[in-house]
Coordinates of C-alpha atoms and ligand atoms in Angstrom, one line a residue:
X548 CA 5.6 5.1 17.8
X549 CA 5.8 5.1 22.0
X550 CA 8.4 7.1 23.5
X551 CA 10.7 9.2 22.0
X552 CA 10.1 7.3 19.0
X553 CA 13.6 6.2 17.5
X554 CA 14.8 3.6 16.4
X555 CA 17.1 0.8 18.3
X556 CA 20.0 -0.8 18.2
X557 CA 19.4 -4.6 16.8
X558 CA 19.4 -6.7 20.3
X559 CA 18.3 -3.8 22.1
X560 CA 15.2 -4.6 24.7
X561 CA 11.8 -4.4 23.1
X562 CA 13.7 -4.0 19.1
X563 CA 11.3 -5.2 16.4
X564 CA 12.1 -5.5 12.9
X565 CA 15.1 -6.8 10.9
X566 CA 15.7 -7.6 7.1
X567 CA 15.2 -10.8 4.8
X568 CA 18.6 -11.6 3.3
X569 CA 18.9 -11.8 -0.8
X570 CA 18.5 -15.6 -0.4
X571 CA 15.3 -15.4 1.6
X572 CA 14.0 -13.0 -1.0
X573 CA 14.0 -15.1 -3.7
X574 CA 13.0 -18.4 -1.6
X575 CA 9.8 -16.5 -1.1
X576 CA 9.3 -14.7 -4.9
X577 CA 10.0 -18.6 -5.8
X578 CA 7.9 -20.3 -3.1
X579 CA 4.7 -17.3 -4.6
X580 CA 5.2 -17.9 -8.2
X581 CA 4.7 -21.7 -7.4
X582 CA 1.1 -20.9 -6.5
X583 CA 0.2 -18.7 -9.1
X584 CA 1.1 -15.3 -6.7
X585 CA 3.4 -12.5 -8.1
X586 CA 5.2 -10.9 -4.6
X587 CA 5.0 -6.8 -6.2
X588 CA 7.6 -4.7 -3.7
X589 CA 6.6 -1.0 -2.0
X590 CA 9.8 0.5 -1.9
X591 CA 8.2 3.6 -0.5
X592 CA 9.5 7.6 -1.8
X593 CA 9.6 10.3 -1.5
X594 CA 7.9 9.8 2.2
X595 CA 7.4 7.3 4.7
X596 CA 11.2 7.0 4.8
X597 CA 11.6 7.8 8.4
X598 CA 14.2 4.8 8.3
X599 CA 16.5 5.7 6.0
X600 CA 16.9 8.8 6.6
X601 CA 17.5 8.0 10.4
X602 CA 20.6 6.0 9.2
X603 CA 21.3 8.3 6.5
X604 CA 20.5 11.9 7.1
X605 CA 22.3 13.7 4.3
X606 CA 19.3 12.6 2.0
X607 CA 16.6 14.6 3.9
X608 CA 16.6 18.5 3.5
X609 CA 17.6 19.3 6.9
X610 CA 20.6 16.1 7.3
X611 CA 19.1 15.8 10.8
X612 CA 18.1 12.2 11.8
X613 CA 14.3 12.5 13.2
X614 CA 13.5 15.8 11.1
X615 CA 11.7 14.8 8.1
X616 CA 10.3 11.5 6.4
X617 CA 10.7 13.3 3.6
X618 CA 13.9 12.8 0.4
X619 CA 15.5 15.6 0.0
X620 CA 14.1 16.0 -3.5
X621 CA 16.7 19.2 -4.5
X622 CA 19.5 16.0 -4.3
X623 CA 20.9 14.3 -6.6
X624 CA 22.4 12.0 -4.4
X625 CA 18.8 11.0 -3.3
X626 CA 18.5 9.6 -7.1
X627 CA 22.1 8.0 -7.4
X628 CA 20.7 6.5 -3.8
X629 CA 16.7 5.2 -4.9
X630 CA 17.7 3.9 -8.2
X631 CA 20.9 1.7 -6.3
X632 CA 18.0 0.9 -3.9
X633 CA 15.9 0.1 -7.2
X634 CA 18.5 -2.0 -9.2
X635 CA 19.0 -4.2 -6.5
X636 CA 14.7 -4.5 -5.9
X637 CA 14.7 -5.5 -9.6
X638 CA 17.0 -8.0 -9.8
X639 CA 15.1 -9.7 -6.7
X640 CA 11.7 -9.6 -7.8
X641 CA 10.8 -10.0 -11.4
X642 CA 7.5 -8.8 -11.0
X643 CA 6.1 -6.2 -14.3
X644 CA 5.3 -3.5 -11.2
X645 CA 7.3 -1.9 -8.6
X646 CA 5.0 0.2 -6.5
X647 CA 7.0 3.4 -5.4
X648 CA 4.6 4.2 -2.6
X649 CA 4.0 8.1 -3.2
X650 CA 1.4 8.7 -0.8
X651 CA 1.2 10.8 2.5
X652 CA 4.3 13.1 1.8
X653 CA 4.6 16.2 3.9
X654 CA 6.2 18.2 1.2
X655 CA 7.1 21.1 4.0
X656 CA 10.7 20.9 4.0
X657 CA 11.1 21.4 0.5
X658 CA 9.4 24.9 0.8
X659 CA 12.8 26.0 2.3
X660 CA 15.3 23.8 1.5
X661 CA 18.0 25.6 -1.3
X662 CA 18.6 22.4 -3.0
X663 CA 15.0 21.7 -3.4
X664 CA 13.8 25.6 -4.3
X665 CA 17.0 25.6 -6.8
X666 CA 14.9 22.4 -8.0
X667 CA 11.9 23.8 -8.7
X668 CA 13.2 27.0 -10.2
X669 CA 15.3 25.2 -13.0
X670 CA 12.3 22.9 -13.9
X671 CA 9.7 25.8 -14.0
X672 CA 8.2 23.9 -11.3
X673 CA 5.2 26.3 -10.0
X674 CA 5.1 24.0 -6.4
X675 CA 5.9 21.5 -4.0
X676 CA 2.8 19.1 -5.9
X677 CA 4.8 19.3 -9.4
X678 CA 8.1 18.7 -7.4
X679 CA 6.9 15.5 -6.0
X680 CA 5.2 14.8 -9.6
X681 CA 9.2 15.7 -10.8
X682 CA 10.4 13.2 -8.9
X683 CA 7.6 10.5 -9.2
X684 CA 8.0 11.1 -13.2
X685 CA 11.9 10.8 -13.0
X686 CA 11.6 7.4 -11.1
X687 CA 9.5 6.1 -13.6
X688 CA 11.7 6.7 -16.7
X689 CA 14.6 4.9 -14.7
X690 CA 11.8 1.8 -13.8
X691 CA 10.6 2.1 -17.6
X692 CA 14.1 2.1 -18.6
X693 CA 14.7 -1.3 -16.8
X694 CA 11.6 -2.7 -18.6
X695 CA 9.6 -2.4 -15.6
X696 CA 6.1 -0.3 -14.9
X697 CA 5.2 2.2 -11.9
X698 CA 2.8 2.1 -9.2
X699 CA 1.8 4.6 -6.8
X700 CA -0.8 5.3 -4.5
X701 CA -3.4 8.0 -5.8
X702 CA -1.1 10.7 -4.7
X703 CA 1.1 10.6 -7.3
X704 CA -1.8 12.2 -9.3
X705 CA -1.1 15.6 -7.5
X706 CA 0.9 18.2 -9.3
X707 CA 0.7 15.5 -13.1
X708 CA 0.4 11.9 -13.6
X709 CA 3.8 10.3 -14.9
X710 CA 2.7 9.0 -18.9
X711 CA 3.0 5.3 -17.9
X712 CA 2.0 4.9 -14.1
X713 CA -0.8 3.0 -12.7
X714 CA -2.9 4.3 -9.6
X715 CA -3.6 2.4 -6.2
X716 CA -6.9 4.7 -5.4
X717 CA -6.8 4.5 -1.6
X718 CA -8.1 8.4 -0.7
X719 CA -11.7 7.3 -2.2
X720 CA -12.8 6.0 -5.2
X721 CA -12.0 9.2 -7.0
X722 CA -8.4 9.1 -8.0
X723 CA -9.1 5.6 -9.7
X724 CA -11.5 7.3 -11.6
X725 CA -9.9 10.1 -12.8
X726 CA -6.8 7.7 -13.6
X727 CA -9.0 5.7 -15.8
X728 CA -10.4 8.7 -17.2
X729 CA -7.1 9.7 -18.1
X730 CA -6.1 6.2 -19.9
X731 CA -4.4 4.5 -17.3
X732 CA -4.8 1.2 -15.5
X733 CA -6.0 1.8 -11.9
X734 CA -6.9 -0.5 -8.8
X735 CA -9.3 0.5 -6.3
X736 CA -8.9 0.2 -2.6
X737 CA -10.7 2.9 -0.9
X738 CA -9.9 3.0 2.8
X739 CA -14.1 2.8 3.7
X740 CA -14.1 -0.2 2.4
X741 CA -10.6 -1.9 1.7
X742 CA -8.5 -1.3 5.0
X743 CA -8.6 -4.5 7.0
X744 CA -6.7 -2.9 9.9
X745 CA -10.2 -1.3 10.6
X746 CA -12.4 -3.5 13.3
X747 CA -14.5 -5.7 11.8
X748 CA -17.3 -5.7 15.2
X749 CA -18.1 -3.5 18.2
X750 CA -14.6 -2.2 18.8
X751 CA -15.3 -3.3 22.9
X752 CA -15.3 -6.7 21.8
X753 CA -12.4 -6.6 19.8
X754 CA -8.7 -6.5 20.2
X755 CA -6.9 -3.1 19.4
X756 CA -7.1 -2.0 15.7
X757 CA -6.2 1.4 13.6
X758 CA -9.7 3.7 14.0
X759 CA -13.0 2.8 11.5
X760 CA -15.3 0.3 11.5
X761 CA -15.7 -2.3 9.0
X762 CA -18.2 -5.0 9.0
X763 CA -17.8 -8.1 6.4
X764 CA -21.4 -6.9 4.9
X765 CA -19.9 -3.4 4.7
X766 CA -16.9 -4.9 2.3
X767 CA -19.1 -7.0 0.7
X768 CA -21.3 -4.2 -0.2
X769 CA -18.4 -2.5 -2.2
X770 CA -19.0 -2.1 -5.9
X771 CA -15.9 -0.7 -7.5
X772 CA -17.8 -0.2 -10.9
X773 CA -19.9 3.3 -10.9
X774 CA -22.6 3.4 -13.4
X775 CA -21.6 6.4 -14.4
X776 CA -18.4 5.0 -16.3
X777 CA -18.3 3.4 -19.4
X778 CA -17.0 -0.4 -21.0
X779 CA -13.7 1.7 -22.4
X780 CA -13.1 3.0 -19.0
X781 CA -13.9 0.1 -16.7
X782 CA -11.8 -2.0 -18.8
X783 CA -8.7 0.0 -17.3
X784 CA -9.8 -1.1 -13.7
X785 CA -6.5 -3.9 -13.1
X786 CA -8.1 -5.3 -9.8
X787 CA -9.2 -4.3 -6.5
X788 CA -7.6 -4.8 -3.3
X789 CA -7.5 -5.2 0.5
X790 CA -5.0 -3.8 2.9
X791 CA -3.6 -4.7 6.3
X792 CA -1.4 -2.4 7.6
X793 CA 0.1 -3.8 10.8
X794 CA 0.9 -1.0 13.6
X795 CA -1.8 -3.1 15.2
X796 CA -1.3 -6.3 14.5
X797 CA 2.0 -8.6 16.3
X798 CA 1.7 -11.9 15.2
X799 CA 0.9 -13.8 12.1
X800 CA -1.9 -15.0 14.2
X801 CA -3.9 -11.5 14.2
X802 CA -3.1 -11.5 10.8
X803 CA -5.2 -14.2 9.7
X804 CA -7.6 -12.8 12.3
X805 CA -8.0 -9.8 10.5
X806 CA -7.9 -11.2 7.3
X807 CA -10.6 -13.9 7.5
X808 CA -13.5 -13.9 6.6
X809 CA -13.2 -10.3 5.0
X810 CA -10.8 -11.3 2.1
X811 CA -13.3 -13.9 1.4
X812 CA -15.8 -10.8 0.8
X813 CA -13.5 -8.5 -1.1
X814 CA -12.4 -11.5 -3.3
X815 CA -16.4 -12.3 -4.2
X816 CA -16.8 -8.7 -5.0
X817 CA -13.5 -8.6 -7.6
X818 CA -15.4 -11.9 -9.8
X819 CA -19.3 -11.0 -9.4
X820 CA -21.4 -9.0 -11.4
X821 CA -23.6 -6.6 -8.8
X822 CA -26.6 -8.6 -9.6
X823 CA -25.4 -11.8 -8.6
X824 CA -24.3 -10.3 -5.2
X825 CA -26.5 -11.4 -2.5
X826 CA -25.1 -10.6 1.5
X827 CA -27.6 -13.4 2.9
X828 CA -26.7 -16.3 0.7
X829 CA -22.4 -14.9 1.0
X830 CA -22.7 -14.8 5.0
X831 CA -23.8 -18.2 5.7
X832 CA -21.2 -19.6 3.0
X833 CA -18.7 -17.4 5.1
X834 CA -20.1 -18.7 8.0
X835 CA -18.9 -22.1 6.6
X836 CA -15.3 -21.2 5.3
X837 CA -14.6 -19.7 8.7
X838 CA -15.7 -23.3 10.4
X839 CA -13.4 -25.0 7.9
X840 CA -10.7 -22.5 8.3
X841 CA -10.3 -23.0 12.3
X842 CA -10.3 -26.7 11.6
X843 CA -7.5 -26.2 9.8
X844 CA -5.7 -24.2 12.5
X845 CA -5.9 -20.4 10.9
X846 CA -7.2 -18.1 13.2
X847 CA -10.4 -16.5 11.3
X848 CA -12.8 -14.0 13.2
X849 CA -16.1 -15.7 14.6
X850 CA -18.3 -14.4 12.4
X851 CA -21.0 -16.6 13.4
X852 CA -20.8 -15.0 17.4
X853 CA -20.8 -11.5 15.9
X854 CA -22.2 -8.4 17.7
X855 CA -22.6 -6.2 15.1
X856 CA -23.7 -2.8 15.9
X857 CA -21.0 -0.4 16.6
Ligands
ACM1626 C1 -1.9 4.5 2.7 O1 -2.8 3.9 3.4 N1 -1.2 5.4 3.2 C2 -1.7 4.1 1.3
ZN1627 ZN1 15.5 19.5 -0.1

């Protein structure tokens, strides 16, 4: 995201990134299901595809590298290319769920792209919100087709809900509502509470992270059931979750760093009722599983030193 911001040649000064092989893949699906963890791929469409369509052009609107993040949605050769991407996700990870991403697309190229206007005209598609919900809906019956179920972030509510998906309600709490509302499973991870790239102290005293502010007692404090919901509802809430995006975060060290002790929070929140929650009694156990977690060489945050006050 510095520069010009394209990508590199592999061996180029400074290149990042790379690729696990097929092998790898399933060494660590294997190596997960061993300890009770199911490895659920983001295959991320119709946005946040800024990579593919660098190498392959033709599937955005405009076939310019560096235009758009954006499929082309108008193409079917964007389909013929996502469900080869697809066939060969499923075959590596047997997981019920492939989460398709959806979130964060721009949706401006399709305005005035031919193939995408000639889209929406021959479904009856009244804008760019139902074309994305076309799409979204057309990637689940091939994933439903193949025995498997869709997840999206809470995006893929816009324009219609596909019949079978399940919601990841990152924008707030309020698409996972709405989704339960609607009948289907959802799991909450709103960004005030659920984004571990945020700081966890006084940002002075911290190492570089993505904006926000979030204390352990702040994620601890989350309570994903409203009272305003009922048993029918609330039984549709699949889990809750933490994310660590990591623009801001280059080594497996900082990982764990951002990660510990607030995953300890989050996970106490996802197995207590509200009334057994107490922040005093959780901190100075935390307090603990930090000290044991340095002696066992992970990298938690000090949460005994913290400052506190943003
Ligand atoms: C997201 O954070 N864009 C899901
Ligand atoms: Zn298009």
């Amino acid at each position: 995201w510095n520069g010009n911001r394209e990508y590199v040649d592999r061996g180029a000064a400074n290149a990042h990134g790379g690729y696990y092989t097929q092998a790898e893949i399933r060494e660590i699906v294997e190596y997960a299901q061993c300890n009770y963890i199911t490895v659920i791929p983001e295959i991320e469409m119709p946005s946040h595809s800024e990579e593919v369509l660098a190498a392959y052009p033709e599937l955005s609107c405009s076939h310019m590298p560096y235009k758009e993040s954006d499929f082309c949605v108008g193409s079917e050769y964007t389909f013929e290319f996502l469900e080869n991407v697809l066939t060969e996700v499923m075959e590596l990870f047997p997981s019920e769920y492939i989460h398709i991403g959806g979130d964060e697309a721009s949706k401006q190229a399709w305005k005035s792209c031919t193939k995408c206007q000639a889209r929406m005209e021959h479904e009856g598609l009244a804008d760019v919100d139902e074309l994305q919900s076309y799409f979204i809906h057309r990637i689940e019956e091939f994933l439903n087709a193949h025995g498997r179920k869709l997840l999206g972030w809470d995006e893929i509510l816009d324009g219609g809900l596909a019949p079978n998906a399940t919601v990841m309600s990152w924008r707030g709490a309020e698409g996972g509502l709405k989704t339960m509302a609607m009948g289907h499973r959802a799991i909450m991870t709103p960004g005030e509470y659920c984004y571990f790239d945020a700081y966890q102290d006084a940002p002075h005293t911290q190492p570089e992270a993505f904006g926000g502010y979030l204390p352990l007692q702040k994620v601890y404090a989350y309570e994903p059931i409203p009272d305003t919901i009922d048993v029918d509802q609330a039984s549709l809430l699949y889990g809750i979750q933490g994310n660590l995006f990591a623009e801001y975060i280059p080594t497996e060290e900082h990982m764990e760093y951002m990660a510990y002790p607030r995953i300890l929070a989050l996970a106490e929140v996802a197995w207590s009722v509200p009334k057994n929650k107490d922040y005093a009694n959780f901190r100075a156990r935390a307090i603990e599983a930090v000290n044991y977690l340095r002696s066992q060489g992970y990298n938690a945050f000090d949460l005994e030193h913290e400052v506190g006050n943003r």
